[in-house]
XYZ file of C-alpha atoms in Angstrom:
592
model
C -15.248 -29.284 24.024
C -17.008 -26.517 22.473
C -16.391 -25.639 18.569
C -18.048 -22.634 16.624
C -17.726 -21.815 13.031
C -17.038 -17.574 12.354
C -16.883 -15.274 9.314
C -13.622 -14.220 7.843
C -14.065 -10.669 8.454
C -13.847 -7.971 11.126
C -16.687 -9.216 13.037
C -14.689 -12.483 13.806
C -12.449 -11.702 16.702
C -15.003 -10.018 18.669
C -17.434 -13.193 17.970
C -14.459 -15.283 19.533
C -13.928 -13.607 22.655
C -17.344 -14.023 23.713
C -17.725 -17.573 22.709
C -14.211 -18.096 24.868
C -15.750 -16.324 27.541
C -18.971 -18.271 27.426
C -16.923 -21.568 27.391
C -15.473 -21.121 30.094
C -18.168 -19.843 32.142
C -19.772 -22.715 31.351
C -17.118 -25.034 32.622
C -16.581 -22.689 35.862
C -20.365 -23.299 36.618
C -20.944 -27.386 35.580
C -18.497 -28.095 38.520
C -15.748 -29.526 36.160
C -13.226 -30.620 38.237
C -10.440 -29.321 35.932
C -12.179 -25.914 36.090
C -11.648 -25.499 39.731
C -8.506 -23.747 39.070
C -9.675 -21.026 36.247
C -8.852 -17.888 37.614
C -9.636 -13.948 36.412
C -5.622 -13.959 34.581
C -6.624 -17.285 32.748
C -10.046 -15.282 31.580
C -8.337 -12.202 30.195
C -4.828 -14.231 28.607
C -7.926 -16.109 26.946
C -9.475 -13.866 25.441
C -6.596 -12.197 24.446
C -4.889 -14.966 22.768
C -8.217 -16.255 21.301
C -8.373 -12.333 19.611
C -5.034 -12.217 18.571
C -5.139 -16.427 16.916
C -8.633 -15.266 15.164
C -7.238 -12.272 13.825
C -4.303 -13.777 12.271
C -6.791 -16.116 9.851
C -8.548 -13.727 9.077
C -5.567 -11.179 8.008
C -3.768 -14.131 6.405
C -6.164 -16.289 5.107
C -9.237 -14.131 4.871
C -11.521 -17.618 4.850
C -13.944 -18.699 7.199
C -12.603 -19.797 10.652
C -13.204 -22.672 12.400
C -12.705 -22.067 16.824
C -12.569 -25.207 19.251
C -11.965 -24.420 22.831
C -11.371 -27.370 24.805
C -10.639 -28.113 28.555
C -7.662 -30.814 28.439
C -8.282 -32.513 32.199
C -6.147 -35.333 31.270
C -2.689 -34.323 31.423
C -0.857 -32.962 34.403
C -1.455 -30.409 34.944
C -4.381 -29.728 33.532
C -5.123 -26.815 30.704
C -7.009 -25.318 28.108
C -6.660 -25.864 24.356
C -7.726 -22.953 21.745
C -7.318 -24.315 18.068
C -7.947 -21.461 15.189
C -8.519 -23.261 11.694
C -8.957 -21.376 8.315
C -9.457 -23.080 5.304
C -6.287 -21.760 3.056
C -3.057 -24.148 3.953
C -1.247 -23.010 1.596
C -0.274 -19.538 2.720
C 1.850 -19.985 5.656
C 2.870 -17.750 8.419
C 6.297 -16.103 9.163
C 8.409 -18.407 11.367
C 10.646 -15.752 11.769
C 8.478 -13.177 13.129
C 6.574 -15.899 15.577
C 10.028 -16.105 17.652
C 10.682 -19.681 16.021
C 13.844 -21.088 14.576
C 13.149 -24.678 14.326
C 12.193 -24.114 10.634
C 14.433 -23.328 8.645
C 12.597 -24.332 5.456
C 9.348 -23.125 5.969
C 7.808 -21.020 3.084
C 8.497 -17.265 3.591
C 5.104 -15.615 3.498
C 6.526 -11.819 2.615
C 3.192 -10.005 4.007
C 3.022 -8.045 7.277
C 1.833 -9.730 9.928
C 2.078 -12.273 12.725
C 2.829 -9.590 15.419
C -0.280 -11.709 17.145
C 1.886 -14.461 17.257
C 5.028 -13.054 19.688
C 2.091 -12.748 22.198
C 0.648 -16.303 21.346
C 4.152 -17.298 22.416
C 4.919 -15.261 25.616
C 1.300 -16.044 26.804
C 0.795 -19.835 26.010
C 3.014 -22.602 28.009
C 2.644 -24.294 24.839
C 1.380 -23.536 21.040
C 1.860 -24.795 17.341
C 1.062 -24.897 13.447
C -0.350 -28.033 11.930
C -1.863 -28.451 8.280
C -3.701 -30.474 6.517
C -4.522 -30.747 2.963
C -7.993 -28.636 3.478
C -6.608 -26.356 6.834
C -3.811 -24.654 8.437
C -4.333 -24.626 12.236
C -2.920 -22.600 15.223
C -2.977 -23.903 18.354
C -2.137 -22.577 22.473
C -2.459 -24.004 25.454
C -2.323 -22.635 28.634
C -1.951 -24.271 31.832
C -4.386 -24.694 35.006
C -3.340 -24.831 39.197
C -3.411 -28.676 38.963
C -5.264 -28.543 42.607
C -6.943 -25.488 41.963
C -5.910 -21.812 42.701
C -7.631 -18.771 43.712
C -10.872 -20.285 41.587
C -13.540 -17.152 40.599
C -16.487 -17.622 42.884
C -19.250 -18.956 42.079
C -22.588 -17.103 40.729
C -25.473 -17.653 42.324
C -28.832 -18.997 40.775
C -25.925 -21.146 39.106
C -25.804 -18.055 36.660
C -22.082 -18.022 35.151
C -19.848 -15.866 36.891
C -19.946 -12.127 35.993
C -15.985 -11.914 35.616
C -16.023 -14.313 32.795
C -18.710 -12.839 31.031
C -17.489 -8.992 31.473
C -16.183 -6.908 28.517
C -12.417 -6.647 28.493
C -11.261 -5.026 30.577
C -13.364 -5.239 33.265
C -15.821 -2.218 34.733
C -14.187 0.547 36.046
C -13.524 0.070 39.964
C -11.182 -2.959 39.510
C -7.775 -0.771 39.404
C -5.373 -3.598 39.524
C -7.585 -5.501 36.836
C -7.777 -2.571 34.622
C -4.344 -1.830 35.117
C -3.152 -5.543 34.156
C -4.934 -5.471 31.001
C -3.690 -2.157 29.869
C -0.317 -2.942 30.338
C -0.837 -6.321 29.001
C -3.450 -5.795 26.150
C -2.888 -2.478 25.075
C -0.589 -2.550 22.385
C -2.141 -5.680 21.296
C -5.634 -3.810 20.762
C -3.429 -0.985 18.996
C -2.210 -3.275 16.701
C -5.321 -4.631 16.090
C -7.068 -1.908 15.684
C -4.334 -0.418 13.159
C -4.576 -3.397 10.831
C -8.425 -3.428 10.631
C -8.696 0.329 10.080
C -6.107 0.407 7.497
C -7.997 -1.448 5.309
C -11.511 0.603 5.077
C -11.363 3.013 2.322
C -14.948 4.606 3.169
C -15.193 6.888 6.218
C -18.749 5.733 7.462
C -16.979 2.056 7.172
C -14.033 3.785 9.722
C -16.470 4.953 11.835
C -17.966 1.921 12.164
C -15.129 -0.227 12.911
C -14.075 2.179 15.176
C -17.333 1.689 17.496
C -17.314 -1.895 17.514
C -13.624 -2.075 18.276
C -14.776 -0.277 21.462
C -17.819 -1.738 22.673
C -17.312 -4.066 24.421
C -13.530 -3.986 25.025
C -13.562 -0.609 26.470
C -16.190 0.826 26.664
C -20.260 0.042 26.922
C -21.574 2.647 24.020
C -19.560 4.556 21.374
C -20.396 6.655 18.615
C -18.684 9.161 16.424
C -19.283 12.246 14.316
C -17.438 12.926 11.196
C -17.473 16.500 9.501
C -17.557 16.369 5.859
C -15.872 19.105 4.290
C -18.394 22.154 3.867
C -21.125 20.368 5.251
C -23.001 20.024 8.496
C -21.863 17.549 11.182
C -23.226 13.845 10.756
C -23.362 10.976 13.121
C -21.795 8.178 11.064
C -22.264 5.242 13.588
C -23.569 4.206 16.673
C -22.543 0.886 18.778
C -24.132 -0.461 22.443
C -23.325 -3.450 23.921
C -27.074 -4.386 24.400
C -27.268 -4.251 20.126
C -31.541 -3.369 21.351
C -30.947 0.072 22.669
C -28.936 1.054 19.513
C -32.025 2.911 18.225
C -32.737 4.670 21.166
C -28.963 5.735 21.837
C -28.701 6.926 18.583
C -31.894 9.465 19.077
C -30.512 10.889 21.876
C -27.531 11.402 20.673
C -28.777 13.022 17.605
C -30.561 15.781 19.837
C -27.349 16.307 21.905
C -24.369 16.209 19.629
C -20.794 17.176 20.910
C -19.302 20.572 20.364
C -17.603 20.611 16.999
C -14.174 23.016 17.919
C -13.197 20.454 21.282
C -9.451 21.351 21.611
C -6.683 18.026 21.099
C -7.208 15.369 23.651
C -10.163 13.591 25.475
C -12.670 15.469 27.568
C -14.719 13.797 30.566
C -18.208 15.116 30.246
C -21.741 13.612 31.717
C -23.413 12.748 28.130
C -25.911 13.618 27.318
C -26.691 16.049 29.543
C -30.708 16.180 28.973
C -32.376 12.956 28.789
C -35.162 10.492 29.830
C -34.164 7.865 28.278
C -31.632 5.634 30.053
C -30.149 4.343 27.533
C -27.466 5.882 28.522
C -27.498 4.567 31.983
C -25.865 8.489 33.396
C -22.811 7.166 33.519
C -20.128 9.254 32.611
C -18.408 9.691 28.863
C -15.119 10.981 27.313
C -15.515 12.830 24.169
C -12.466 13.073 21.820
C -11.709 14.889 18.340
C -10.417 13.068 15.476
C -7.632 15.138 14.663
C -5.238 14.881 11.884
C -2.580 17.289 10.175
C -4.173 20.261 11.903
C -7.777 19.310 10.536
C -10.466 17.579 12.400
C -12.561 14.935 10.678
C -15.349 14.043 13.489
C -15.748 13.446 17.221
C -15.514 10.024 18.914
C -17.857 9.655 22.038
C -17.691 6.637 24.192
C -19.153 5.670 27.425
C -18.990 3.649 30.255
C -20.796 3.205 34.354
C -17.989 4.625 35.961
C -15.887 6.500 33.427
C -15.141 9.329 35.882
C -13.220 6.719 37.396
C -11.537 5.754 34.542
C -7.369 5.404 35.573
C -5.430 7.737 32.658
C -3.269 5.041 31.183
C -6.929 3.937 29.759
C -7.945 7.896 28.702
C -4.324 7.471 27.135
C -5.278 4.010 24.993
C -8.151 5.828 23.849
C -6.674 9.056 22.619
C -4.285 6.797 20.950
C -6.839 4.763 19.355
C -8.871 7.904 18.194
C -5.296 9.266 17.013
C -5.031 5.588 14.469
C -9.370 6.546 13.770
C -8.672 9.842 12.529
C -5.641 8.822 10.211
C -7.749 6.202 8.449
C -10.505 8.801 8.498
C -8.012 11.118 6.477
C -7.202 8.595 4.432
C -10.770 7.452 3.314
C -11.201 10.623 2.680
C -8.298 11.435 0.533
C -9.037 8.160 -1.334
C -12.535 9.495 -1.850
C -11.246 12.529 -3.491
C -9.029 10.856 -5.765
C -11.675 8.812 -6.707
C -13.911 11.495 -8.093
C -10.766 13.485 -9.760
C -10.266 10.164 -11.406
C -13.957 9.134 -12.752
C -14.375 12.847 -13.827
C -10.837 12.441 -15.965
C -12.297 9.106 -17.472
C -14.692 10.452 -18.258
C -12.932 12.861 -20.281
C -11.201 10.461 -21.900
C -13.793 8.129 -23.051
C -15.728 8.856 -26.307
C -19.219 10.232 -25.941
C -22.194 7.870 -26.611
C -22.042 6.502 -30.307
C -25.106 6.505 -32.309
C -26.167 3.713 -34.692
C -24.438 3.030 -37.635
C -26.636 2.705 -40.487
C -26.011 -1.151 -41.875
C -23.063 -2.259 -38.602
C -23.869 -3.246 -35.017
C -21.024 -2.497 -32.624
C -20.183 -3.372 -29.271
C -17.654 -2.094 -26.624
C -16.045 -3.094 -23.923
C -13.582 -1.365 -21.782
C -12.279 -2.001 -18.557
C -8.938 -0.362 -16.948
C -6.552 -2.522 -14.901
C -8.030 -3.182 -11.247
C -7.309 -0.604 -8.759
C -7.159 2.287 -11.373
C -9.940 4.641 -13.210
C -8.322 5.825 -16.442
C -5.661 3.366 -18.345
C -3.776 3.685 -20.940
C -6.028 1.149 -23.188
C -8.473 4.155 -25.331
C -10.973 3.329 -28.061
C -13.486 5.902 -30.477
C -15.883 5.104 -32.583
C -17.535 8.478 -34.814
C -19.048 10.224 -38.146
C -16.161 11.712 -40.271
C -18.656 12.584 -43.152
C -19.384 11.426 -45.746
C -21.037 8.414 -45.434
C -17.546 7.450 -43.602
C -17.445 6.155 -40.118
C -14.524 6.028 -38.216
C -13.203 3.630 -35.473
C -10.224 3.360 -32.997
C -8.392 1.223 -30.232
C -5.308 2.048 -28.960
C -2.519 1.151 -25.752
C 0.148 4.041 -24.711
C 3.307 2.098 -23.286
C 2.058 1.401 -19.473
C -0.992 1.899 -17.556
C -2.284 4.733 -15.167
C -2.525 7.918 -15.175
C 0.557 8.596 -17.301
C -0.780 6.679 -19.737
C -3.825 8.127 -19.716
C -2.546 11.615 -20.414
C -1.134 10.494 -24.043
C -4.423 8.825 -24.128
C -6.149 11.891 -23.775
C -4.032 13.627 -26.463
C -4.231 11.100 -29.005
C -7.883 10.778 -29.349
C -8.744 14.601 -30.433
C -6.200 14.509 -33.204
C -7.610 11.350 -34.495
C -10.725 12.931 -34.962
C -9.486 16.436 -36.272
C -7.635 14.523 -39.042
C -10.601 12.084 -39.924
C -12.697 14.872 -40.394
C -10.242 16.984 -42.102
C -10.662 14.089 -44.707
C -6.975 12.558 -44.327
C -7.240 8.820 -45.463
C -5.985 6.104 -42.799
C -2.405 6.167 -43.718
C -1.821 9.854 -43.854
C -3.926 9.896 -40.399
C -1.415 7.339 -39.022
C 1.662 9.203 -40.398
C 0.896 12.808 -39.380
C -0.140 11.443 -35.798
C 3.370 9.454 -35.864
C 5.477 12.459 -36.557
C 3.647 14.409 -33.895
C 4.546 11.986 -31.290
C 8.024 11.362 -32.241
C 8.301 15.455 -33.046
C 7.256 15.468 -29.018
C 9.535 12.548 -28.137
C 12.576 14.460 -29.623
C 11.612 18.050 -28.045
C 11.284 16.300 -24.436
C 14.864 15.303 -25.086
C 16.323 18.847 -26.104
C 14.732 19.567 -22.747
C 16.709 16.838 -21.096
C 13.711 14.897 -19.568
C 13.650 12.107 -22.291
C 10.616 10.465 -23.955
C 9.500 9.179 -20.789
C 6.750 10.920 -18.611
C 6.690 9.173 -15.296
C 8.707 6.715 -16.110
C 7.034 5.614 -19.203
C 8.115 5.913 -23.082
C 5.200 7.410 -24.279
C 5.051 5.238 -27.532
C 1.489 4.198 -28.753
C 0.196 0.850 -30.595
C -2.660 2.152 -32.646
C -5.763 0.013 -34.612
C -7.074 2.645 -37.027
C -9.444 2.036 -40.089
C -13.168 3.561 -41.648
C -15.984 1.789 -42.769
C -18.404 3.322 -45.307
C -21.741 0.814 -45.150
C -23.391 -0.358 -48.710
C -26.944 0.882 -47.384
C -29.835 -0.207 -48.833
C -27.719 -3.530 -49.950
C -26.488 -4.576 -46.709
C -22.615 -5.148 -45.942
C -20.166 -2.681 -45.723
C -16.573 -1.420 -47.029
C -13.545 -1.154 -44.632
C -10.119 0.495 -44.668
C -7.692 -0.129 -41.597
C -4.127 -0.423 -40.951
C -2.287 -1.382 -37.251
C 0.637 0.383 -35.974
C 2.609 -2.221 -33.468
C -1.345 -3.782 -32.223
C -2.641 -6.707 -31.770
C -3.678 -7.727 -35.606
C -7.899 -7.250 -36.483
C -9.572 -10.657 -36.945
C -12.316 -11.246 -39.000
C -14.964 -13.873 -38.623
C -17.013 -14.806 -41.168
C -20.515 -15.869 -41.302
C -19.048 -19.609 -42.491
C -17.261 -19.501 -38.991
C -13.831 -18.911 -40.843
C -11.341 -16.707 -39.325
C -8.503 -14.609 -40.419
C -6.037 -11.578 -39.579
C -7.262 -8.464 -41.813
C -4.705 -6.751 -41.207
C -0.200 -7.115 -41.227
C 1.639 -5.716 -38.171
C 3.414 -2.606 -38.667
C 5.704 -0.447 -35.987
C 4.331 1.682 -33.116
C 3.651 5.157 -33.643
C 6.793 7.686 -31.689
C 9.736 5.538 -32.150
C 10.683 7.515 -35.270
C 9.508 9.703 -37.950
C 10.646 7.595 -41.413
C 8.384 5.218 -41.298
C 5.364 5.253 -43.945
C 1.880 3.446 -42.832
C -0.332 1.496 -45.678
C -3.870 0.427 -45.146
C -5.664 -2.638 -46.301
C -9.234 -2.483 -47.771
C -11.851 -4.957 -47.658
C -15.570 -5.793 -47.657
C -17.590 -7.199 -45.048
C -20.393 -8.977 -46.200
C -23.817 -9.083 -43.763
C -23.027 -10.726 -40.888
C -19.140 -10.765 -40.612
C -17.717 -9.474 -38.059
C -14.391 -7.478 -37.155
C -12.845 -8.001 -33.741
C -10.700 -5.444 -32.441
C -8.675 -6.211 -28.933
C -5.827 -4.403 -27.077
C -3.211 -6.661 -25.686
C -4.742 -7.307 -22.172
C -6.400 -9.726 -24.063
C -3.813 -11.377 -26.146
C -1.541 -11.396 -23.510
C -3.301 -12.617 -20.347
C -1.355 -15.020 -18.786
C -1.870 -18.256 -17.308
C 1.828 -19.447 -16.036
C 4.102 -19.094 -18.987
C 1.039 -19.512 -21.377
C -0.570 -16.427 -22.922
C -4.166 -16.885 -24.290
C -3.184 -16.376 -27.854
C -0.769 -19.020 -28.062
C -1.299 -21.157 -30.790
C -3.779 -18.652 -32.600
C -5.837 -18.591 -29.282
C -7.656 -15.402 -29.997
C -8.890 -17.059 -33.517
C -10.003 -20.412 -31.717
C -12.031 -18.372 -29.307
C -13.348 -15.832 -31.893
C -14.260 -19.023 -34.132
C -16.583 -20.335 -31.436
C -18.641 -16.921 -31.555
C -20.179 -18.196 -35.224
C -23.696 -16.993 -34.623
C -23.153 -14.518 -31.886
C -24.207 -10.816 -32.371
C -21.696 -8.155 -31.753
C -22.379 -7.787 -27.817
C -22.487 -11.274 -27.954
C -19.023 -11.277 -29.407
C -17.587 -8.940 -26.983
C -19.070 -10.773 -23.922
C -18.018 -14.030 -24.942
C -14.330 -12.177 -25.447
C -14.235 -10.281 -21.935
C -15.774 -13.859 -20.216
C -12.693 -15.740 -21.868
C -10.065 -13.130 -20.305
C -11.376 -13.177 -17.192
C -11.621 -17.125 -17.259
C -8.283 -17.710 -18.295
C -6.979 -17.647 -14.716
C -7.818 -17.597 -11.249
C -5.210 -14.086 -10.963
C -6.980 -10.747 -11.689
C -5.832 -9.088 -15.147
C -2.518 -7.316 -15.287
C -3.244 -4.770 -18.054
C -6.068 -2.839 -19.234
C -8.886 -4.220 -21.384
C -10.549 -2.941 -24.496
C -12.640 -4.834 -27.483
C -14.066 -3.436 -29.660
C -17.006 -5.195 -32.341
C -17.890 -4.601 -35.801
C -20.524 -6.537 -37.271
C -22.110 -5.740 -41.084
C -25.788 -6.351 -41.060
């Protein structure tokens, strides 16, 4: 029995094909008498069940895996065993889309997947699931001539047999070989393939997936070229077999780059044409553009001894693999752009750096939902005059861009009607009847008060606080519109709301906001939190159940402001094992 331990990532299946092929060149040369009957089909269904088992646990389970290949020589007739393990039982694969029916109650795991599976089944004479409380494992068998068939020959030197240890599919030269795998293998690889590069959001990581998905499989070197938009052509990544002659490879290359404007399609070429290195080894090399809606995005080069003689239903798996290459290319690239549209819009919408307020400490923290650069949580913090500082933290209805846009609107008036010298109420009330007097146009217009399927209604913390400097402490006016109520901590560790709930601003233009003044003696402190915090769930449980948020802001007696905030964002993040489901924002206010 051999067993091997591999990384839950991309690297795994490759890492189990040659430790299957290893095993059982091993067994073929120790003389085994079970091994007598390996032959070249047993070698390739192998490897490609062994690929398609490892790349199950790591698409579903995304944990280490644990391989054992073992020769079973003591049934009739004999056979090999491949067990995959990961260490997550509870998520369990499709029945359904394995071919089964035998269980009826399984757990319906609602992720794509288990295409791997239908081949497990058509390839293996038999195969299974079993769990345990730390695993889930997947095991195939396939069955050996019980008196031996047409068994590989023997190396000599008592070296393992070349077949076994060969890249799949085999060097060019063996038609019938080659042939058997493509029509066998192919649209496994595809699949593969499609599932690993749909999940890189970074075009050098592409273009590195893309070489290693080649070398060995297909090919003995690869590299590929990506053209960034309005600059000059770059060699992304560069794969050998023999991982030593990388370095070299990629210098040659580098002096001999493929023509940039190749027409659709792959192109036989000798590659490269000038060198003394042999890196290379002169073999021959098919060069193919990375083509996608009209535009192309790099070159893929790959070579192999022998590629001249390379039959076209293999030319035709690779231009179909560069084909899947080139649409996650465009994609990484498209995410890339979005990316930098979105930081530059957040970074519109968040207030410019805050200078110190004479006689307060504050702290900040902000973090949008996972996944997205602006949210629809805001905060500001700035001089109105006066002596009067001025402080913010608001949630539009929903997250996202949408969200964002009100976001971006509601900020500027804030700040034009603080330093206009409007107290907190009339700031609250003139913003209110602006939103609702926009709520009530967008319906004359027939598109509602929604904007992307949103009510663009805003909860809104808004107060000023004029410091007592020399003295020490300072004076504070706030009022909340439908937001999670201010607490206030005092320096005897006592906590209460300083603030009563009132409705959100843009569901209608009667109401009239009051404010609530106070003083906050040196070392108090204000804590001001959108609802990601309040509500962040755990199960039915929200974290300020049962005057959570106080509990937690009680054990911060002693804490600075930063301190206050960390020990805040810490809590929300603890809470549960699940990521946030909303935006985040605190916001600290402590009187020195």
């Amino acid at each position: 029995m051999s067993q091997t331990s591999l990384p839950g990532n991309q690297q795994a299946a490759r890492a189990a094909r040659r430790f299957l092929r290893a095993a059982l060149a091993d067994w073929a040369a120790s003389g085994m008498p079970a091994a007598a009957g390996l032959e070249e089909r047993h070698v390739d269904d192998g490897t490609l069940l062994v690929s398609e088992l490892v790349t199950n646990a790591v698409v579903h389970a995304g944990t280490t895996v644990e391989l054992v290949c073992r020769l079973d020589a003591r049934d009739s007739p004999p056979g090999v065993v491949v067990e995959v393990s990961d260490h997550h039982p509870a998520r369990v694969l499709r029945d359904e889309e394995a071919g089964r029916e035998d269980a009826p109650d399984a757990p319906d795991d609602s992720r794509e997947g288990g295409r791997g599976l239908q081949l497990v089944a058509a390839l293996s004479d038999a195969w299974g699931i079993s769990y345990r409380r730390d695993r889930k494992t997947v095991w195939c068998r396939f069955d050996l001539p019980p008196d031996g068939g047409e068994a590989l020959p023997p190396a000599p030197h008592g070296e393992p047999p070349a077949e076994l240890l060969a890249p799949v599919p085999p060097p060019a030269g063996n038609r019938r070989t080659e042939q058997d795998w493509v029509n066998r293998g192919a649209l496994s690889f595809l699949a593969e393939a499609s599932d690993l590069l749909a999940g890189q959001l970074d075009e050098d990581n592409v273009a590195s997936l893309a070489t290693q998905l080649l070398v060995p499989r297909i090919a003995d070197w690869c590299a590929v070229w990506v053209y960034p938009a309005g600059a000059q052509a770059r060699l992304s990544s560069v794969w050998h077999g023999e991982e030593h002659r990388i370095d070299g490879l990629r210098a040659v290359l580098e002096k001999a780059p493929p023509p940039a404007d190749l027409p659709p399609g792959a192109r036989r070429a000798v590659w490269p044409v000038v060198s003394d290195d042999p890196v290379c080894d002169r073999g021959g090399a098919l060069a193919v553009p990375l083509i996608v809606a009209g535009r192309c995005h790099g070159t893929l080069l790959l070579g192999r001894a022998g590629l001249l003689g390379m039959p076209d239903e293999m030319t035709g798996l690779v231009e179909d693999f560069a084909r899947r290459v080139a649409l996650a290319m465009g994609a990484a690239r498209q995410y890339a752009r979005q990316a930098m549209i979105s930081t530059v819009l957040q970074r519109g919408l968040l207030p410019p750096a805050v200078g110190d307020i004479p006689g307060v400490d504050h702290a900040v923290v902000y973090e949008p939902l996972a996944g997205d650069w602006v949210g629809g949580d805001f905060y500001d913090l700035f001089p109105a005059g006066d002596g009067r500082w001025c402080f913010a933290l608001g949630d539009v209805c929903g997250n996202g861009p949408e969200a964002a846009s009100l976001a971006g609107v509601a900020r500027p008036v804030l700040r034009l009607l603080a330093r206009e010298g409007f107290g907190v109420s009339d700031v609250l009330d003139r913003l209110n009847k602006a939103l609702a007097d926009e709520a009530a146009a967008a319906l004359v217009g027939r598109t509602a008060a929604w904007e992307g399927g949103q009510a663009r209604f805003l909860s809104l913390l808004y107060g000023e606080i004029t410091p007592y400097a020399p003295d020490g402490g300072a004076h504070c006016t706030l009022a909340s519109a439908g937001h999670p109520l201010p607490l206030l901590l005092g320096r005897d560790g006592r906590v209460r709301e300083a603030a009563h709930p009132q409705i959100l601003l843009g569901i209608s233009e009667t109401p009239q906001y009051t404010s609530e003044s106070f003083d906050l003696s040196p070392g108090d402190a204000l804590l001001c939190v959108t609802d990601g915090v309040t509500e962040r769930r755990r199960g039915p449980r929200q974290l300020d159940d049962d005057d959570g948020l106080a509990t937690l802001l009680g054990g911060c007696t002693g804490l600075d402001a930063t301190g206050i905030a960390e020990h805040v964002r810490h809590a929300v993040h603890a809470y549960d094992t699940v990521p946030p489901a909303d935006d985040l924002a605190v916001l600290v206010l402590q009187a020195r």
